[in-house]
Short mmCIF file of C-alpha atoms in Angstrom, two decimals:
data_model
loop_
_atom_site.label_atom_id
_atom_site.label_comp_id
_atom_site.label_asym_id
_atom_site.label_seq_id
_atom_site.Cartn_x
_atom_site.Cartn_y
_atom_site.Cartn_z
CA UNK A 343 -3.53 -1.02 -5.40
CA UNK A 344 -5.97 -1.52 -2.67
CA UNK A 345 -4.48 0.11 0.57
CA UNK A 346 -6.09 -1.31 3.57
CA UNK A 347 -3.86 0.00 6.13
CA UNK A 348 -0.45 1.34 7.18
CA UNK A 349 2.08 2.39 6.06
CA UNK A 350 0.42 4.99 4.03
CA UNK A 351 2.62 5.99 1.13
CA UNK A 352 2.30 9.31 -0.62
CA UNK A 353 4.35 9.45 -3.98
CA UNK A 354 6.76 12.40 -4.22
CA UNK A 355 5.08 13.91 -7.40
CA UNK A 356 1.44 12.94 -6.36
CA UNK A 357 -1.33 15.27 -6.15
CA UNK A 358 -2.27 14.03 -2.79
CA UNK A 359 0.96 15.97 -1.73
CA UNK A 360 -1.20 18.67 0.11
CA UNK A 361 -0.67 19.95 3.62
CA UNK A 362 -4.19 18.67 4.69
CA UNK A 363 -3.46 15.19 3.29
CA UNK A 364 -0.16 14.71 4.93
CA UNK A 365 -1.56 15.93 8.22
CA UNK A 366 -4.27 13.26 8.14
CA UNK A 367 -1.78 10.71 7.15
CA UNK A 368 0.57 11.53 10.08
CA UNK A 369 -2.32 11.65 12.66
CA UNK A 370 -3.26 8.02 11.08
CA UNK A 371 0.02 6.87 11.47
CA UNK A 372 0.46 8.04 15.09
CA UNK A 373 -2.94 6.36 16.20
CA UNK A 374 -1.81 3.17 14.38
CA UNK A 375 1.53 3.49 16.39
CA UNK A 376 -0.25 3.54 19.42
CA UNK A 377 -2.48 0.79 18.79
CA UNK A 378 0.51 -1.36 18.06
CA UNK A 379 2.53 -0.40 21.13
CA UNK A 380 -0.90 -1.16 23.05
CA UNK A 381 -0.84 -4.51 21.84
CA UNK A 382 2.66 -5.60 21.91
CA UNK A 383 3.61 -8.52 24.28
CA UNK A 384 6.23 -7.15 27.04
CA UNK A 385 9.13 -9.81 27.50
CA UNK A 386 8.57 -12.07 30.53
CA UNK A 387 5.26 -10.80 31.21
CA UNK A 388 1.97 -12.04 30.39
CA UNK A 389 0.46 -10.85 27.01
CA UNK A 390 -1.26 -7.64 27.51
CA UNK A 391 -4.76 -7.12 25.80
CA UNK A 392 -5.12 -4.10 23.35
CA UNK A 393 -7.78 -1.67 24.80
CA UNK A 394 -7.62 0.84 22.18
CA UNK A 395 -11.15 1.62 20.86
CA UNK A 396 -11.37 0.15 17.31
CA UNK A 397 -14.55 1.88 16.00
CA UNK A 398 -14.91 5.11 18.35
CA UNK A 399 -16.50 8.19 17.50
CA UNK A 400 -13.32 9.69 15.57
CA UNK A 401 -13.53 6.74 13.30
CA UNK A 402 -17.41 7.12 12.39
CA UNK A 403 -16.77 9.10 9.26
CA UNK A 404 -13.43 7.89 8.42
CA UNK A 405 -11.90 11.28 8.60
CA UNK A 406 -8.51 10.29 9.85
CA UNK A 407 -7.91 7.78 7.29
CA UNK A 408 -7.20 7.95 3.25
CA UNK A 409 -8.11 4.44 1.56
CA UNK A 410 -7.17 3.91 -2.15
CA UNK A 411 -9.57 1.75 -3.84
CA UNK A 412 -8.74 -0.24 -6.95
CA UNK A 413 -11.12 0.27 -9.95
CA UNK A 414 -10.53 -3.30 -11.16
CA UNK A 415 -11.44 -4.64 -7.82
CA UNK A 416 -14.69 -2.68 -8.15
CA UNK A 417 -15.95 -4.07 -11.46
CA UNK A 418 -18.57 -6.66 -11.66
CA UNK A 419 -16.33 -9.20 -13.37
CA UNK A 420 -13.35 -8.93 -10.75
CA UNK A 421 -12.51 -12.33 -9.31
CA UNK A 422 -13.59 -13.06 -5.88
CA UNK A 423 -11.36 -12.78 -2.93
CA UNK A 424 -9.56 -16.06 -1.96
CA UNK A 425 -10.82 -17.65 1.28
CA UNK A 426 -8.63 -16.42 4.40
CA UNK A 427 -6.54 -19.16 5.87
CA UNK A 428 -4.49 -18.69 8.99
CA UNK A 429 -1.33 -20.24 9.89
CA UNK A 430 -0.19 -22.30 11.81
CA UNK A 431 -3.35 -24.17 11.68
CA UNK A 432 -1.73 -27.50 13.16
CA UNK A 433 0.97 -27.90 15.57
CA UNK A 434 3.43 -30.58 15.32
CA UNK A 435 4.75 -31.76 18.86
CA UNK A 436 8.04 -33.23 19.23
CA UNK A 437 8.41 -36.97 19.69
CA UNK A 438 11.78 -37.12 20.95
CA UNK A 439 13.24 -35.05 23.93
CA UNK A 440 15.94 -32.57 23.73
CA UNK A 441 19.53 -33.65 25.00
CA UNK A 442 19.61 -34.08 28.74
CA UNK A 443 21.75 -31.89 31.14
CA UNK A 444 22.51 -34.84 33.08
CA UNK A 445 25.64 -36.54 32.33
CA UNK A 446 24.87 -40.11 33.29
CA UNK A 447 27.87 -42.33 34.11
CA UNK A 448 26.33 -45.39 32.80
CA UNK A 449 25.46 -43.78 29.48
CA UNK A 450 27.46 -43.65 26.28
CA UNK A 451 29.35 -40.34 25.98
CA UNK A 452 27.27 -38.26 23.44
CA UNK A 453 24.41 -40.66 23.62
CA UNK A 454 22.76 -38.85 26.61
CA UNK A 455 20.33 -36.72 24.42
CA UNK A 456 18.21 -39.71 23.25
CA UNK A 457 15.57 -41.55 25.02
CA UNK A 458 17.39 -44.81 24.10
CA UNK A 459 20.42 -43.68 25.45
CA UNK A 460 20.33 -46.14 28.52
CA UNK A 461 19.78 -49.26 26.35
CA UNK A 462 22.40 -48.14 23.89
CA UNK A 463 25.16 -48.09 26.55
CA UNK A 464 27.62 -50.85 26.89
CA UNK A 465 27.60 -50.14 30.56
CA UNK A 466 24.13 -50.43 31.13
CA UNK A 467 23.75 -53.60 32.57
CA UNK A 468 25.87 -52.12 35.37
CA UNK A 469 23.03 -49.68 36.30
CA UNK A 470 20.39 -50.30 38.91
CA UNK A 471 16.93 -50.63 37.99
CA UNK A 472 16.46 -47.44 40.07
CA UNK A 473 19.02 -45.77 37.79
CA UNK A 474 17.17 -46.79 34.77
CA UNK A 475 13.97 -45.27 36.27
CA UNK A 476 15.89 -41.98 37.12
CA UNK A 477 17.14 -41.80 33.32
CA UNK A 478 13.41 -42.55 32.21
CA UNK A 479 11.87 -39.97 34.60
CA UNK A 480 14.15 -37.17 33.35
CA UNK A 481 13.77 -38.11 29.53
CA UNK A 482 10.11 -38.11 30.14
CA UNK A 483 10.04 -34.69 32.03
CA UNK A 484 12.17 -33.33 29.13
CA UNK A 485 9.75 -34.65 26.37
CA UNK A 486 6.86 -33.03 28.26
CA UNK A 487 8.94 -29.84 28.58
CA UNK A 488 9.48 -29.93 24.88
CA UNK A 489 5.83 -30.59 23.93
CA UNK A 490 4.91 -27.74 26.26
CA UNK A 491 7.28 -25.19 24.76
CA UNK A 492 5.81 -26.04 21.21
CA UNK A 493 2.44 -25.45 22.60
CA UNK A 494 3.32 -22.29 24.33
CA UNK A 495 5.11 -20.94 21.47
CA UNK A 496 2.53 -21.98 19.10
CA UNK A 497 -0.23 -20.10 21.07
CA UNK A 498 1.97 -16.96 20.84
CA UNK A 499 2.01 -17.20 17.02
CA UNK A 500 -1.83 -18.29 16.71
CA UNK A 501 -2.44 -14.99 18.85
CA UNK A 502 -0.22 -12.78 16.63
CA UNK A 503 -1.90 -14.22 13.41
CA UNK A 504 -5.31 -13.83 14.70
CA UNK A 505 -4.43 -10.19 15.76
CA UNK A 506 -3.17 -9.44 12.39
CA UNK A 507 -6.27 -10.80 10.74
CA UNK A 508 -8.73 -9.06 13.05
CA UNK A 509 -6.67 -5.80 12.39
CA UNK A 510 -7.16 -6.24 8.67
CA UNK A 511 -10.85 -6.60 9.26
CA UNK A 512 -10.97 -3.52 11.32
CA UNK A 513 -9.17 -1.65 8.50
CA UNK A 514 -11.77 -3.04 5.94
CA UNK A 515 -14.53 -1.88 7.92
CA UNK A 516 -12.96 1.55 8.36
CA UNK A 517 -12.58 1.49 4.47
CA UNK A 518 -16.25 0.69 3.81
CA UNK A 519 -17.24 3.22 6.33
CA UNK A 520 -15.31 5.99 4.85
CA UNK A 521 -16.68 4.99 1.25
CA UNK A 522 -20.20 4.96 2.57
CA UNK A 523 -19.47 8.42 4.41
CA UNK A 524 -17.76 9.74 0.90
CA UNK A 525 -20.95 8.62 -0.93
CA UNK A 526 -22.99 10.28 1.84
CA UNK A 527 -21.14 13.50 1.64
CA UNK A 528 -21.58 13.54 -2.31
CA UNK A 529 -25.36 12.93 -1.87
CA UNK A 530 -25.76 15.70 0.70
CA UNK A 531 -23.63 18.03 -1.63
CA UNK A 532 -25.93 16.88 -4.59
CA UNK A 533 -28.68 17.48 -2.51
CA UNK A 534 -27.85 20.97 -1.37
CA UNK A 535 -27.05 21.84 -5.13
CA UNK A 536 -30.36 20.46 -6.28
CA UNK A 537 -32.43 22.21 -3.54
CA UNK A 538 -30.49 25.67 -4.53
CA UNK A 539 -31.10 24.70 -8.41
CA UNK A 540 -34.87 23.67 -8.08
CA UNK A 541 -35.51 27.16 -6.08
CA UNK A 542 -33.56 29.24 -8.92
CA UNK A 543 -35.10 27.08 -11.75
CA UNK A 544 -38.57 27.45 -10.36
CA UNK A 545 -38.25 31.21 -9.67
CA UNK A 546 -36.91 31.62 -13.33
CA UNK A 547 -39.31 29.43 -15.00
CA UNK A 548 -42.32 30.98 -13.19
CA UNK A 549 -41.40 34.40 -14.50
CA UNK A 550 -40.82 33.25 -17.95
CA UNK A 551 -44.14 31.50 -18.02
CA UNK A 552 -45.80 34.47 -16.63
CA UNK A 553 -44.27 36.73 -19.40
CA UNK A 554 -45.31 34.18 -22.30
CA UNK A 555 -48.70 33.98 -20.98
CA UNK A 556 -48.95 37.57 -20.84
CA UNK A 557 -47.78 37.98 -24.49
CA UNK A 558 -51.27 38.17 -26.16
CA UNK A 559 -52.55 40.39 -23.29
CA UNK A 560 -49.81 42.86 -23.93
CA UNK A 561 -50.32 42.99 -27.74
CA UNK A 562 -54.24 43.62 -26.93
CA UNK A 563 -53.37 46.31 -24.37
CA UNK A 564 -51.13 48.03 -27.15
CA UNK A 565 -53.95 48.17 -29.74
CA UNK A 566 -55.89 50.26 -27.22
CA UNK A 567 -53.38 52.84 -26.84
CA UNK A 568 -53.82 55.52 -29.83
CA UNK A 569 -50.80 57.05 -31.51
CA UNK A 570 -50.23 61.04 -31.27
CA UNK A 571 -51.77 62.54 -34.35
CA UNK A 572 -48.71 64.14 -35.41
CA UNK A 573 -47.08 60.39 -35.73
CA UNK A 574 -50.32 59.08 -37.50
CA UNK A 575 -50.04 62.06 -39.97
CA UNK A 576 -46.56 61.34 -40.60
CA UNK A 577 -47.09 57.66 -41.09
CA UNK A 578 -50.04 58.40 -43.76
CA UNK A 579 -47.82 60.77 -45.52
CA UNK A 580 -45.23 57.98 -46.06
CA UNK A 581 -47.87 55.59 -47.05
CA UNK A 582 -48.39 53.62 -43.87
CA UNK A 583 -51.62 53.38 -41.74
CA UNK A 584 -50.71 53.53 -37.98
CA UNK A 585 -53.30 54.48 -35.42
CA UNK A 586 -52.07 52.47 -32.26
CA UNK A 587 -48.97 51.46 -30.62
CA UNK A 588 -49.67 47.97 -31.89
CA UNK A 589 -49.36 49.18 -35.41
CA UNK A 590 -45.52 49.90 -34.55
CA UNK A 591 -44.59 46.28 -33.50
CA UNK A 592 -43.97 43.60 -36.05
CA UNK A 593 -46.39 41.40 -34.71
CA UNK A 594 -45.67 38.23 -36.65
CA UNK A 595 -42.12 38.34 -35.83
CA UNK A 596 -42.63 38.72 -32.17
CA UNK A 597 -45.14 35.90 -32.32
CA UNK A 598 -42.50 33.65 -33.95
CA UNK A 599 -40.13 34.62 -31.17
CA UNK A 600 -42.80 33.96 -28.64
CA UNK A 601 -43.25 30.63 -30.19
CA UNK A 602 -39.60 29.66 -30.26
CA UNK A 603 -39.29 31.07 -26.55
CA UNK A 604 -42.47 28.82 -25.58
CA UNK A 605 -40.90 25.81 -27.23
CA UNK A 606 -37.38 26.12 -25.25
CA UNK A 607 -39.38 26.63 -22.29
CA UNK A 608 -41.19 23.39 -22.58
CA UNK A 609 -37.84 21.56 -23.67
CA UNK A 610 -36.08 23.09 -20.54
CA UNK A 611 -39.09 21.92 -18.62
CA UNK A 612 -38.63 18.46 -20.05
CA UNK A 613 -34.90 18.44 -19.20
CA UNK A 614 -35.59 19.36 -15.73
CA UNK A 615 -38.26 16.41 -15.31
CA UNK A 616 -35.59 13.92 -16.52
CA UNK A 617 -33.04 15.48 -13.96
CA UNK A 618 -35.42 14.94 -11.36
CA UNK A 619 -36.27 11.37 -12.58
CA UNK A 620 -32.64 10.61 -12.40
CA UNK A 621 -32.01 12.06 -8.97
CA UNK A 622 -35.27 10.17 -7.59
CA UNK A 623 -33.68 6.85 -8.83
CA UNK A 624 -30.94 7.32 -6.25
CA UNK A 625 -33.24 6.46 -3.76
CA UNK A 626 -34.06 8.14 -0.40
CA UNK A 627 -31.98 7.81 2.73
CA UNK A 628 -34.61 5.69 4.32
CA UNK A 629 -34.05 2.99 1.48
CA UNK A 630 -30.50 2.47 2.57
CA UNK A 631 -31.41 1.93 6.28
CA UNK A 632 -31.53 -1.68 5.98
CA UNK A 633 -28.03 -1.65 4.36
CA UNK A 634 -26.82 0.61 7.19
CA UNK A 635 -28.11 -1.72 9.57
CA UNK A 636 -26.19 -4.58 7.72
CA UNK A 637 -23.02 -2.64 8.01
CA UNK A 638 -23.38 -1.87 11.71
CA UNK A 639 -24.06 -5.59 12.24
CA UNK A 640 -20.88 -6.56 10.35
CA UNK A 641 -18.87 -4.38 12.51
CA UNK A 642 -20.32 -5.66 15.76
CA UNK A 643 -19.27 -9.18 14.22
CA UNK A 644 -15.74 -7.93 13.93
CA UNK A 645 -16.02 -6.38 17.45
CA UNK A 646 -16.89 -9.90 18.96
CA UNK A 647 -14.08 -11.73 17.23
CA UNK A 648 -11.64 -8.75 18.50
CA UNK A 649 -13.22 -9.11 22.12
CA UNK A 650 -12.68 -12.99 21.68
CA UNK A 651 -9.08 -12.80 20.53
CA UNK A 652 -8.14 -10.04 23.30
CA UNK A 653 -9.84 -11.89 26.13
CA UNK A 654 -10.21 -15.46 25.66
CA UNK A 655 -7.07 -15.97 23.28
CA UNK A 656 -4.83 -13.86 25.57
CA UNK A 657 -6.28 -15.60 28.59
CA UNK A 658 -5.21 -19.22 27.02
CA UNK A 659 -1.68 -17.93 26.09
CA UNK A 660 -1.03 -16.71 29.58
CA UNK A 661 -2.28 -20.06 30.92
CA UNK A 662 -0.10 -21.81 28.36
CA UNK A 663 2.98 -19.74 29.59
CA UNK A 664 2.16 -20.56 33.23
CA UNK A 665 2.14 -24.32 32.49
CA UNK A 666 5.16 -23.93 30.45
CA UNK A 667 6.93 -22.37 33.74
CA UNK A 668 5.55 -25.05 35.71
CA UNK A 669 6.83 -27.72 33.35
CA UNK A 670 10.53 -26.04 33.35
CA UNK A 671 10.51 -25.83 37.08
CA UNK A 672 9.50 -29.45 37.40
CA UNK A 673 12.06 -30.48 34.93
CA UNK A 674 14.64 -28.56 36.93
CA UNK A 675 13.54 -30.25 40.08
CA UNK A 676 13.86 -33.65 38.30
CA UNK A 677 17.48 -32.80 37.02
CA UNK A 678 18.64 -31.53 40.62
CA UNK A 679 17.33 -34.68 42.10
CA UNK A 680 19.05 -37.03 39.34
CA UNK A 681 22.17 -35.22 39.55
CA UNK A 682 22.31 -35.54 43.43
CA UNK A 683 21.92 -39.25 42.99
CA UNK A 684 24.61 -39.45 40.18
CA UNK A 685 26.97 -37.30 42.37
CA UNK A 686 26.59 -39.48 45.34
CA UNK A 687 27.30 -42.62 43.42
CA UNK A 688 30.47 -40.97 41.92
CA UNK A 689 31.70 -40.13 45.32
CA UNK A 690 30.92 -43.61 46.59
CA UNK A 691 32.94 -45.38 43.56
CA UNK A 692 35.95 -42.98 44.57
CA UNK A 693 36.16 -44.07 47.93
CA UNK A 694 37.32 -47.55 46.75
CA UNK A 695 37.52 -50.74 49.04
CA UNK A 696 35.06 -53.55 49.56
CA UNK A 697 33.98 -52.36 52.97
CA UNK A 698 33.64 -48.89 51.90
CA UNK A 699 31.88 -49.84 48.61
CA UNK A 700 29.59 -52.16 50.60
CA UNK A 701 28.40 -49.17 53.03
CA UNK A 702 27.89 -46.64 50.14
CA UNK A 703 25.76 -49.01 48.06
CA UNK A 704 23.22 -49.34 50.79
CA UNK A 705 23.16 -45.54 51.19
CA UNK A 706 23.12 -44.97 47.48
CA UNK A 707 20.02 -47.25 47.22
CA UNK A 708 18.20 -45.40 49.88
CA UNK A 709 18.95 -42.12 48.26
CA UNK A 710 17.62 -43.59 44.66
CA UNK A 711 14.72 -44.70 46.42
CA UNK A 712 14.08 -41.12 48.14
CA UNK A 713 14.73 -39.57 44.58
CA UNK A 714 12.27 -42.05 42.95
CA UNK A 715 9.47 -41.18 45.54
CA UNK A 716 10.15 -37.63 44.67
CA UNK A 717 10.01 -37.84 40.95
CA UNK A 718 6.85 -40.24 41.15
CA UNK A 719 5.33 -37.14 43.05
CA UNK A 720 6.07 -34.71 40.57
CA UNK A 721 4.87 -36.86 37.83
CA UNK A 722 1.59 -37.24 39.30
CA UNK A 723 1.36 -33.62 39.91
CA UNK A 724 1.96 -32.79 36.47
CA UNK A 725 0.15 -35.31 34.79
CA UNK A 726 -2.88 -32.91 33.58
CA UNK A 727 -0.31 -30.28 32.60
CA UNK A 728 0.24 -31.52 28.89
CA UNK A 729 -3.45 -32.53 28.21
CA UNK A 730 -4.77 -29.35 29.42
CA UNK A 731 -2.18 -27.39 27.06
CA UNK A 732 -3.42 -29.44 24.12
CA UNK A 733 -7.22 -28.87 25.05
CA UNK A 734 -6.57 -25.28 25.23
CA UNK A 735 -4.66 -25.25 21.85
CA UNK A 736 -7.69 -26.97 20.31
CA UNK A 737 -9.75 -24.08 21.64
CA UNK A 738 -7.18 -21.40 19.73
CA UNK A 739 -7.33 -23.39 16.69
CA UNK A 740 -11.13 -23.26 16.64
CA UNK A 741 -11.04 -19.71 17.32
CA UNK A 742 -8.42 -19.27 14.48
CA UNK A 743 -10.96 -20.91 12.09
CA UNK A 744 -13.73 -18.39 13.14
CA UNK A 745 -11.59 -15.58 12.65
CA UNK A 746 -10.48 -16.70 9.23
CA UNK A 747 -14.09 -17.59 8.34
CA UNK A 748 -14.99 -14.05 9.62
CA UNK A 749 -12.40 -12.43 7.54
CA UNK A 750 -13.64 -14.46 4.29
CA UNK A 751 -16.96 -13.24 4.80
CA UNK A 752 -15.95 -9.55 5.44
CA UNK A 753 -13.95 -9.59 2.26
CA UNK A 754 -16.76 -10.98 0.29
CA UNK A 755 -19.43 -8.45 1.78
CA UNK A 756 -16.58 -5.62 1.33
CA UNK A 757 -16.33 -6.16 -2.34
CA UNK A 758 -20.11 -6.26 -2.78
CA UNK A 759 -20.63 -3.26 -0.74
CA UNK A 760 -17.83 -1.22 -2.49
CA UNK A 761 -19.37 -2.08 -5.83
CA UNK A 762 -22.54 -0.83 -4.67
CA UNK A 763 -21.19 2.26 -3.32
CA UNK A 764 -19.12 2.67 -6.51
CA UNK A 765 -22.26 2.26 -9.02
CA UNK A 766 -24.20 4.91 -6.69
CA UNK A 767 -21.46 7.23 -6.77
CA UNK A 768 -21.07 6.91 -10.45
CA UNK A 769 -24.73 7.30 -11.37
#
């Protein structure tokens, strides 16, 4: 399993259940909890940007994270990661308004929710053109409110999707940094061990080579040392001729032993040369500078996407929320205006009598005219709200595409780099 983020699970009987490992996991979880709480959106308040450092000094070595990498994912024949696709990529805006909070007396009971409620009413003919206009305005404002709510809610969902995606990219970058750091630790440890071994080997082999080189001179020096006359006499008595110390040494056997030592010494020197060659194939640290720069550039790309999401996207979400509040307020004002006219018409009908009816009709017409003027002013004032929301939603969609493409590239590069790290660490 490729573990790329919290929660970090440690099996009960796992060898990872050491105090140091569990402490590291706890610290990582506490830091993640702090980041999550910093990025949460408080209710009824603008979206807050996450300000927690993503690649701080504490993360430079991955010391506070434990990452598990899949061996299968690191093989050359493992499948490529599928392209990232964030949702929702497209928002579906409503085409019909929600039910109206106004009970129009000229509309059928239960039919007030639709945009065609007036035309469906058998008493529609009794409503004046101004009354028709009142209902049309309310329905239009309600539809705008429904569309605005869909766009504002969609912006929040888009933001959450992008934040989650960028968070996963950050974890991948941390995992790669931890793998590179681990490889660097292995190399540094191997370099130290190699330096110690080379020093000890060269000292020992120099002494051994000196002994082998002095073998013949040692034999020659033994030939110059005469034996004590008593020893020479004893040797002659036993039928042997021994005049120098060299005569007491089994020269041929010692020479054979010296040849075997010489052969072993040469073989050991050859093995050492092979070891040096293998270590040299690992390359110097300077050879990885370009790759390190590419890793740093990839992290900077993630940082830029993070900044875009935490600044531009949040700014758009807050604007969408403000526009939704404007649409909600304006629809509420429309409802109050319409209900005032409807209420006055109901009072006029309740008075009865031809004379009273005639007087109220004029007043009702004046009230409806004033209401129509107010609604027209509200309509003109909010004409640009919904187009602006749709324009900003297009910007969020484009940012989502960039974030998704960025993660696809991060996953592709992550897999490639981990293969390189795995191969280098296994060398």
